[in-house]
Amino acid sequence: MNEQLKRGIIFFLSLMIFHMGISALMSWVVRTPYLSSYHAGFGLWRFAGDSIGYHEEAIKILNLLKQGDYVGWWSVSQWWHVKLIAMSYWVFTPHPLSFAPVNAAVWAISIMLVHRIIKQLFPNRQKLAVVSGLTFGLCPSYLLNTTQLLKEPLYVVGVVIFVFGWVALLLGRRSVRLPLIVGLGVLLACINRLYICGPLVLLSLLAMIPVIWRARQASVYALLAFVLVVGIYVLSSEMRDKAGYRKVVNAARNAELETKKESIYKLNSSNPAQAPLPHWLEDRLLTVLWARNAFARSFPDAGSNIDTEVHLRTPIDLVRYIPRAFQIGFLAPFPDQWFKEGKSAGRISRLIAGLEMAGWYFLLPGFVYFLCTGAPALRIRFWLVVFSVSVVVLTAVLVTNIGALMRMRFVYFLPIIIGGLEGWSRLIWRKKMGVSTNGV
């Protein structure tokens, strides 16, 4: 075993041990009188309220496993990660802490992947790679949520795998493994959040084009990756339709969309200068609007709701809202919200969120400097910023609760960690050395 591989294994195991220690500590606190208003009393915390539903679903599936009904175990739940939770309950004990080894492994893998992305972009910046990986893993909105029964850890690692594969292809790397890596990332992301498959197809297209244009030696592998991503998108859509995914929800959505379409068509017909949108584009935009309004209706009493009074009814409304979505996506929660009392997780949650946002505010100028002067090729910097902006804005449009937004957008801030830390490190180094930053 070579020395580099040995160090990597030790680092990975150390990360797992650390994470499992944090999970055990949080599970122990649940059994004490401390912070009793912040947790559910049986190993789960209220800042990740979805976990309670996942735990109950896993208990139901566990009974199928005990009866030997493996087909039922695999097919009964719409949440893919709940199947893994039920299996961990079957192997160990039906307690949330039983899932800690899986969460720890996924969390450690994501850190190692971020480390590898930095090493690809900056081969001689070992310290930057380590600091970036740990910064990614130790962010409260990621670390704390990975101790719960959420699907976010598996989703996050899928998106990081996706970014890792495309960064390698944008660098001109040639390997048949890279298309498979990109496909694996998309598969993990889509089975946990179906709506992201379409945006990942578009992001793959935006990565493939500059590879063919400027890194032609990797063109074949980039094309294979794109075809694989499109194949996963088509397959997932067909499987969802065949299974009748959320039939009741889709029926309600379709009825609402048809009503909106009729009003839009009437508006367009009364104004000849206003050409109607293509049907396929209009359908997708209206689906986004429906999803946003449905999210707002689902959590009307949440303490950290934002802009729930803003109702987007047409694609024009959506376009006009994009600047506000950009502001919310990258800057919320705003400083005046950091010290307020949280409804479900108290003042502590707001303080932790404020501390994390202060870190993002610090990184953003470094990220901008990186985009303007960074060493990686322009095609890579362009793709990273498009990746971050597009999915952060989309998430901010869909999600009207800041707590959920922070959890769901976290992985899309990966380019800000990469570029922010690198940009600030160069700025600080040049200031120390007395070197001008102009034109360097």
Coordinates of C-alpha atoms in Angstrom, one line a residue:
M1 CA 0.0 0.0 0.0
N2 CA 1.5 3.3 -1.1
E3 CA 1.8 6.2 1.4
Q4 CA -0.7 8.4 -0.3
L5 CA -3.4 5.7 -0.2
K6 CA -2.6 5.0 3.4
R7 CA -3.0 8.6 4.4
G8 CA -6.3 8.8 2.5
I9 CA -7.7 5.8 4.3
I10 CA -6.6 7.2 7.7
F11 CA -8.2 10.6 6.9
F12 CA -11.4 8.9 5.8
L13 CA -11.7 6.7 8.9
S14 CA -10.9 9.7 11.1
L15 CA -13.7 11.7 9.5
M16 CA -16.1 8.8 10.1
I17 CA -15.1 8.4 13.7
F18 CA -15.5 12.2 14.3
H19 CA -19.0 12.2 12.7
M20 CA -20.2 9.2 14.5
G21 CA -19.0 10.8 17.8
I22 CA -21.1 13.9 17.0
S23 CA -24.1 11.7 16.2
A24 CA -23.7 9.8 19.4
L25 CA -23.3 13.0 21.4
M26 CA -26.5 14.4 19.9
S27 CA -28.3 11.2 20.6
W28 CA -27.1 11.2 24.2
V29 CA -28.4 14.8 24.7
V30 CA -31.9 13.6 23.6
R31 CA -31.9 11.3 26.7
T32 CA -31.1 14.1 29.1
P33 CA -33.1 17.1 30.3
Y34 CA -30.9 19.5 28.3
L35 CA -32.4 21.3 25.3
S36 CA -35.6 19.3 25.7
S37 CA -37.6 21.8 23.6
Y38 CA -35.3 21.3 20.6
H39 CA -35.7 17.6 20.0
A40 CA -38.4 15.0 19.5
G41 CA -37.4 12.9 22.5
F42 CA -36.4 9.7 20.7
G43 CA -33.2 10.6 19.0
L44 CA -34.3 13.2 16.4
W45 CA -34.1 17.0 16.5
R46 CA -36.8 19.5 15.5
F47 CA -34.5 21.4 13.2
A48 CA -34.9 18.4 10.9
G49 CA -38.6 17.7 11.3
D50 CA -38.8 15.6 8.2
S51 CA -36.7 12.9 10.0
I52 CA -39.7 12.1 12.2
G53 CA -41.8 11.1 9.2
Y54 CA -38.9 9.1 7.7
H55 CA -38.4 7.3 11.0
E56 CA -42.0 6.2 11.2
E57 CA -41.9 5.1 7.5
A58 CA -38.8 3.1 8.2
I59 CA -40.5 1.3 11.1
K60 CA -43.3 0.2 8.8
I61 CA -40.9 -1.1 6.2
L62 CA -38.9 -2.8 8.9
N63 CA -41.9 -5.0 9.6
L64 CA -41.9 -6.1 6.0
L65 CA -38.2 -7.0 6.3
K66 CA -38.9 -9.1 9.4
Q67 CA -41.6 -10.9 7.5
G68 CA -39.3 -11.7 4.6
D69 CA -41.2 -9.5 2.2
Y70 CA -38.2 -8.0 0.4
V71 CA -40.3 -7.0 -2.6
G72 CA -42.5 -4.9 -0.4
W73 CA -39.5 -3.4 1.4
W74 CA -38.1 -2.2 -1.9
S75 CA -41.4 -1.0 -3.5
V76 CA -43.6 0.3 -0.7
S77 CA -41.9 3.6 0.0
Q78 CA -41.5 6.6 -2.3
W79 CA -38.4 7.7 -0.4
W80 CA -35.4 5.8 -1.6
H81 CA -33.2 6.5 1.5
V82 CA -35.9 5.2 3.8
K83 CA -35.2 1.7 2.5
L84 CA -31.6 2.1 3.7
I85 CA -32.8 3.4 7.1
A86 CA -35.1 0.3 7.5
M87 CA -32.2 -2.0 6.6
S88 CA -30.0 -0.4 9.2
Y89 CA -32.8 -0.8 11.7
W90 CA -33.1 -4.5 10.7
V91 CA -29.3 -5.1 11.1
F92 CA -28.9 -3.2 14.3
T93 CA -31.8 -1.8 16.2
P94 CA -34.8 0.4 15.3
H95 CA -33.2 3.6 16.6
P96 CA -32.1 6.6 14.5
L97 CA -28.5 6.2 15.8
S98 CA -28.4 2.9 13.8
F99 CA -28.2 4.9 10.6
A100 CA -25.1 6.9 11.9
P101 CA -22.5 4.7 10.1
V102 CA -24.2 5.3 6.7
N103 CA -24.5 9.0 7.3
A104 CA -20.9 9.2 8.5
A105 CA -19.6 7.4 5.5
V106 CA -21.6 9.6 3.1
W107 CA -20.4 12.7 4.9
A108 CA -16.8 11.6 4.8
I109 CA -17.0 10.7 1.1
S110 CA -18.3 14.2 0.3
I111 CA -15.4 15.8 2.0
M112 CA -12.9 13.6 0.2
L113 CA -14.5 14.5 -3.1
V114 CA -14.3 18.2 -2.4
H115 CA -10.7 17.6 -1.5
R116 CA -10.2 15.9 -4.9
I117 CA -11.9 18.7 -6.8
I118 CA -9.5 21.2 -5.3
K119 CA -6.5 19.0 -6.1
Q120 CA -7.7 18.8 -9.7
L121 CA -8.0 22.6 -10.0
F122 CA -5.0 23.5 -7.9
P123 CA -2.6 20.5 -8.0
N124 CA 0.0 22.1 -5.6
R125 CA -2.4 23.5 -3.0
Q126 CA -2.7 20.7 -0.5
K127 CA -3.6 23.0 2.4
L128 CA -6.3 24.7 0.4
A129 CA -7.7 21.3 -0.5
V130 CA -7.8 20.1 3.1
V131 CA -9.3 23.4 4.4
S132 CA -11.9 23.5 1.6
G133 CA -13.0 19.9 2.3
L134 CA -13.3 20.5 6.0
T135 CA -15.1 23.8 5.5
F136 CA -17.6 22.1 3.4
G137 CA -18.1 19.2 5.8
L138 CA -18.2 21.3 9.0
C139 CA -20.8 23.9 7.8
P140 CA -23.7 23.6 10.4
S141 CA -26.4 23.4 7.7
Y142 CA -24.7 20.2 6.4
L143 CA -23.0 18.7 9.5
L144 CA -26.0 18.8 11.8
N145 CA -28.4 17.6 9.2
T146 CA -26.2 14.6 8.4
T147 CA -26.8 13.4 11.9
Q148 CA -30.5 13.0 11.2
L149 CA -32.6 10.7 9.0
L150 CA -32.7 13.1 6.0
K151 CA -32.1 12.4 2.4
E152 CA -29.8 15.4 2.0
P153 CA -26.5 13.6 2.7
L154 CA -27.1 11.2 -0.2
Y155 CA -28.3 14.0 -2.4
V156 CA -25.3 16.2 -1.5
V157 CA -22.8 13.5 -2.3
G158 CA -24.6 12.9 -5.6
V159 CA -24.3 16.5 -6.6
V160 CA -20.6 16.6 -5.5
I161 CA -19.9 13.5 -7.6
F162 CA -21.6 15.3 -10.6
V163 CA -19.4 18.4 -10.1
F164 CA -16.3 16.3 -9.7
G165 CA -16.9 14.4 -12.9
W166 CA -17.6 17.5 -15.0
V167 CA -14.7 19.5 -13.6
A168 CA -12.4 16.7 -14.6
L169 CA -13.8 16.7 -18.1
L170 CA -13.6 20.5 -18.4
L171 CA -9.9 20.1 -17.5
G172 CA -9.5 17.8 -20.5
R173 CA -9.1 14.6 -18.5
R174 CA -9.7 11.5 -20.6
S175 CA -11.0 8.4 -18.8
V176 CA -14.0 6.1 -19.4
R177 CA -14.6 6.3 -15.7
L178 CA -15.6 10.0 -15.9
P179 CA -18.9 9.6 -17.8
L180 CA -19.8 6.8 -15.3
I181 CA -18.9 9.1 -12.4
V182 CA -21.1 11.9 -13.8
G183 CA -24.0 9.4 -14.3
L184 CA -23.6 8.0 -10.8
G185 CA -23.9 11.6 -9.4
V186 CA -27.0 12.3 -11.4
L187 CA -28.6 9.0 -10.4
L188 CA -28.0 9.6 -6.7
A189 CA -29.3 13.2 -6.9
C190 CA -32.4 12.3 -8.9
I191 CA -33.5 9.4 -6.8
N192 CA -33.5 11.8 -3.8
R193 CA -34.9 14.9 -5.6
L194 CA -36.7 14.1 -8.9
Y195 CA -37.1 17.8 -9.9
I196 CA -33.3 18.3 -10.1
C197 CA -32.8 15.9 -13.1
G198 CA -33.9 18.5 -15.7
P199 CA -31.5 21.2 -14.4
L200 CA -28.6 18.7 -14.3
V201 CA -29.3 17.8 -17.9
L202 CA -29.0 21.5 -18.8
L203 CA -25.9 21.9 -16.7
S204 CA -24.4 18.9 -18.4
L205 CA -25.1 20.5 -21.8
L206 CA -23.4 23.7 -20.7
A207 CA -20.4 21.7 -19.6
M208 CA -20.2 19.5 -22.7
I209 CA -20.2 22.4 -25.2
P210 CA -17.0 24.1 -23.8
V211 CA -15.3 20.7 -23.5
I212 CA -15.9 20.1 -27.2
W213 CA -14.8 23.7 -28.0
R214 CA -11.7 24.1 -25.8
A215 CA -10.7 20.6 -24.5
R216 CA -11.3 18.5 -27.5
Q217 CA -9.2 15.6 -26.3
A218 CA -12.0 14.9 -23.8
S219 CA -14.9 15.4 -26.3
V220 CA -15.8 11.8 -26.6
Y221 CA -16.0 11.3 -22.9
A222 CA -18.0 14.5 -22.4
L223 CA -20.5 13.4 -25.1
L224 CA -20.8 10.0 -23.4
A225 CA -21.5 11.7 -20.1
F226 CA -24.2 13.9 -21.6
V227 CA -25.9 11.0 -23.3
L228 CA -25.8 9.0 -20.0
V229 CA -27.3 12.0 -18.1
V230 CA -30.1 12.4 -20.7
G231 CA -30.7 8.6 -20.6
I232 CA -31.1 8.8 -16.8
Y233 CA -33.5 11.7 -17.2
V234 CA -35.7 9.8 -19.7
L235 CA -35.6 6.6 -17.7
S236 CA -36.5 8.4 -14.5
S237 CA -39.4 10.2 -16.2
E238 CA -40.8 7.0 -17.7
M239 CA -40.5 5.1 -14.4
R240 CA -42.2 7.9 -12.5
D241 CA -45.1 8.0 -15.0
K242 CA -45.4 4.3 -15.1
A243 CA -45.6 4.1 -11.3
G244 CA -48.2 6.8 -11.2
Y245 CA -46.0 8.9 -9.0
R246 CA -48.1 11.0 -6.6
K247 CA -51.2 10.7 -8.8
V248 CA -53.4 12.7 -6.5
V249 CA -50.9 15.6 -6.3
N250 CA -50.4 15.6 -10.1
A251 CA -54.1 15.6 -10.7
A252 CA -54.5 18.7 -8.5
R253 CA -51.5 20.3 -10.1
N254 CA -52.7 19.6 -13.7
A255 CA -56.1 21.1 -12.9
E256 CA -54.5 24.3 -11.5
L257 CA -52.1 24.5 -14.4
E258 CA -54.9 24.2 -17.0
T259 CA -56.8 27.1 -15.3
K260 CA -53.6 29.2 -15.4
K261 CA -53.0 28.4 -19.0
E262 CA -56.4 29.4 -20.1
S263 CA -56.0 32.8 -18.4
I264 CA -52.6 33.3 -20.1
Y265 CA -53.9 32.3 -23.5
K266 CA -56.7 34.8 -23.1
L267 CA -54.2 37.5 -22.2
N268 CA -52.1 36.7 -25.2
S269 CA -55.0 36.6 -27.6
S270 CA -56.2 40.0 -26.4
N271 CA -52.7 41.4 -27.0
P272 CA -51.3 40.4 -30.4
A273 CA -48.0 42.0 -29.6
Q274 CA -47.5 39.5 -26.8
A275 CA -46.6 36.2 -28.4
P276 CA -47.4 33.1 -26.4
L277 CA -44.6 30.9 -25.1
P278 CA -43.9 27.5 -26.6
H279 CA -46.2 25.0 -24.9
W280 CA -43.3 22.9 -23.5
L281 CA -41.6 25.9 -21.9
E282 CA -44.9 27.3 -20.6
D283 CA -45.7 23.9 -19.0
R284 CA -42.4 23.8 -17.2
L285 CA -42.5 27.3 -16.0
L286 CA -46.1 26.9 -14.7
T287 CA -45.0 23.6 -12.9
V288 CA -42.4 25.7 -11.1
L289 CA -45.0 28.2 -10.1
W290 CA -47.3 25.4 -8.9
A291 CA -44.5 23.8 -6.8
R292 CA -43.7 27.1 -5.1
N293 CA -47.3 27.9 -4.3
A294 CA -47.8 24.3 -3.0
F295 CA -44.8 24.6 -0.8
A296 CA -46.1 27.9 0.7
R297 CA -49.5 26.2 1.4
S298 CA -47.9 23.2 3.0
F299 CA -46.1 25.1 5.7
P300 CA -48.3 28.2 6.4
D301 CA -47.3 28.6 10.1
A302 CA -43.5 28.0 9.8
G303 CA -41.6 30.7 11.7
S304 CA -39.0 31.4 9.0
N305 CA -41.3 31.8 6.0
I306 CA -40.3 34.4 3.4
D307 CA -42.3 36.0 0.6
T308 CA -45.2 33.6 1.1
E309 CA -47.5 36.6 0.4
V310 CA -45.9 36.9 -3.1
H311 CA -48.1 34.8 -5.4
L312 CA -46.5 34.0 -8.8
R313 CA -49.3 33.2 -11.3
T314 CA -47.7 33.6 -14.7
P315 CA -44.3 33.1 -16.3
I316 CA -43.9 36.9 -16.5
D317 CA -44.4 37.0 -12.7
L318 CA -41.6 34.4 -12.4
V319 CA -39.2 36.4 -14.5
R320 CA -39.8 39.5 -12.5
Y321 CA -39.2 37.6 -9.3
I322 CA -35.8 36.3 -10.3
P323 CA -33.8 39.3 -8.9
R324 CA -35.6 38.8 -5.5
A325 CA -34.9 35.1 -5.7
F326 CA -31.2 35.8 -6.3
Q327 CA -31.1 38.0 -3.3
I328 CA -32.9 35.5 -1.0
G329 CA -30.9 32.5 -2.4
F330 CA -27.5 34.0 -1.7
L331 CA -28.0 36.3 1.2
A332 CA -30.9 35.0 3.4
P333 CA -31.3 34.8 6.3
F334 CA -30.5 38.5 6.4
P335 CA -28.7 40.0 9.4
D336 CA -31.9 41.3 11.0
Q337 CA -33.2 37.7 11.2
W338 CA -30.1 36.2 13.0
F339 CA -31.1 37.1 16.5
K340 CA -34.8 36.5 16.4
E341 CA -36.5 33.6 18.2
G342 CA -37.0 30.6 16.0
K343 CA -40.4 28.9 16.1
S344 CA -39.4 25.2 15.8
A345 CA -35.7 25.3 16.9
G346 CA -35.5 28.4 19.1
R347 CA -33.0 31.2 19.2
I348 CA -30.0 28.9 18.9
S349 CA -30.9 27.8 15.4
R350 CA -31.1 31.5 14.3
L351 CA -27.7 32.2 15.9
I352 CA -26.1 29.2 14.2
A353 CA -27.7 30.2 10.9
G354 CA -26.4 33.8 11.3
L355 CA -22.9 32.5 12.1
E356 CA -22.9 30.4 8.9
M357 CA -24.2 33.3 6.8
A358 CA -21.5 35.5 8.2
G359 CA -19.1 32.9 6.8
W360 CA -20.8 33.0 3.4
Y361 CA -20.7 36.8 3.4
F362 CA -17.0 36.6 4.0
L363 CA -16.4 34.1 1.2
L364 CA -18.4 35.9 -1.5
P365 CA -15.9 38.7 -2.2
G366 CA -13.1 36.0 -2.5
F367 CA -15.4 34.1 -4.9
V368 CA -15.9 37.1 -7.1
Y369 CA -12.1 37.7 -7.1
F370 CA -11.6 34.1 -8.1
L371 CA -14.0 34.4 -11.0
C372 CA -12.2 37.4 -12.3
T373 CA -8.6 36.3 -11.8
G374 CA -8.5 32.6 -10.9
A375 CA -6.0 30.2 -12.4
P376 CA -8.5 27.7 -13.7
A377 CA -9.6 28.1 -17.4
L378 CA -12.4 30.6 -18.0
R379 CA -14.7 27.7 -19.1
I380 CA -14.4 26.1 -15.7
R381 CA -15.0 29.3 -13.8
F382 CA -17.9 30.1 -16.0
W383 CA -19.5 26.7 -15.5
L384 CA -19.0 26.8 -11.7
V385 CA -20.8 30.2 -11.5
V386 CA -23.6 29.1 -13.8
F387 CA -24.0 25.9 -11.7
S388 CA -24.3 27.8 -8.5
V389 CA -26.5 30.7 -9.7
S390 CA -29.0 28.6 -11.7
V391 CA -29.8 26.0 -9.0
V392 CA -29.6 28.5 -6.1
V393 CA -32.1 30.8 -7.8
L394 CA -34.3 27.9 -8.7
T395 CA -34.3 26.7 -5.1
A396 CA -35.1 30.2 -3.8
V397 CA -38.1 30.4 -6.2
L398 CA -39.4 27.0 -5.1
V399 CA -38.7 27.1 -1.4
T400 CA -40.5 29.8 0.8
N401 CA -39.0 28.8 4.1
I402 CA -35.5 30.0 5.0
G403 CA -34.7 26.9 7.2
A404 CA -35.5 24.5 4.4
L405 CA -33.7 26.8 1.9
M406 CA -30.5 26.7 3.8
R407 CA -30.6 22.9 4.0
M408 CA -31.5 22.5 0.3
R409 CA -29.2 25.0 -1.3
F410 CA -26.0 24.2 0.7
V411 CA -24.4 21.9 -1.9
Y412 CA -24.9 24.6 -4.6
F413 CA -22.6 26.9 -2.6
L414 CA -19.7 24.5 -3.2
P415 CA -18.2 26.8 -5.9
I416 CA -18.3 29.6 -3.4
I417 CA -16.2 27.6 -1.0
I418 CA -13.8 26.6 -3.7
G419 CA -13.4 30.0 -5.2
G420 CA -13.9 32.0 -2.0
L421 CA -11.1 30.3 -0.1
E422 CA -8.8 30.3 -3.1
G423 CA -9.5 34.0 -3.9
W424 CA -8.9 35.2 -0.3
S425 CA -5.7 33.1 0.1
R426 CA -4.2 34.7 -3.0
L427 CA -5.3 38.2 -1.8
I428 CA -3.8 37.7 1.6
W429 CA -0.6 36.2 0.2
R430 CA -0.1 39.0 -2.2
K431 CA -0.7 41.6 0.5
K432 CA 1.9 40.0 2.7
M433 CA 4.4 39.8 -0.2
G434 CA 3.7 43.3 -1.3
V435 CA 2.8 42.2 -4.8
S436 CA 0.3 44.2 -6.9
T437 CA -2.8 42.2 -7.8
N438 CA -3.3 44.1 -11.0
G439 CA -2.9 42.0 -14.1
V440 CA -1.3 39.1 -12.2

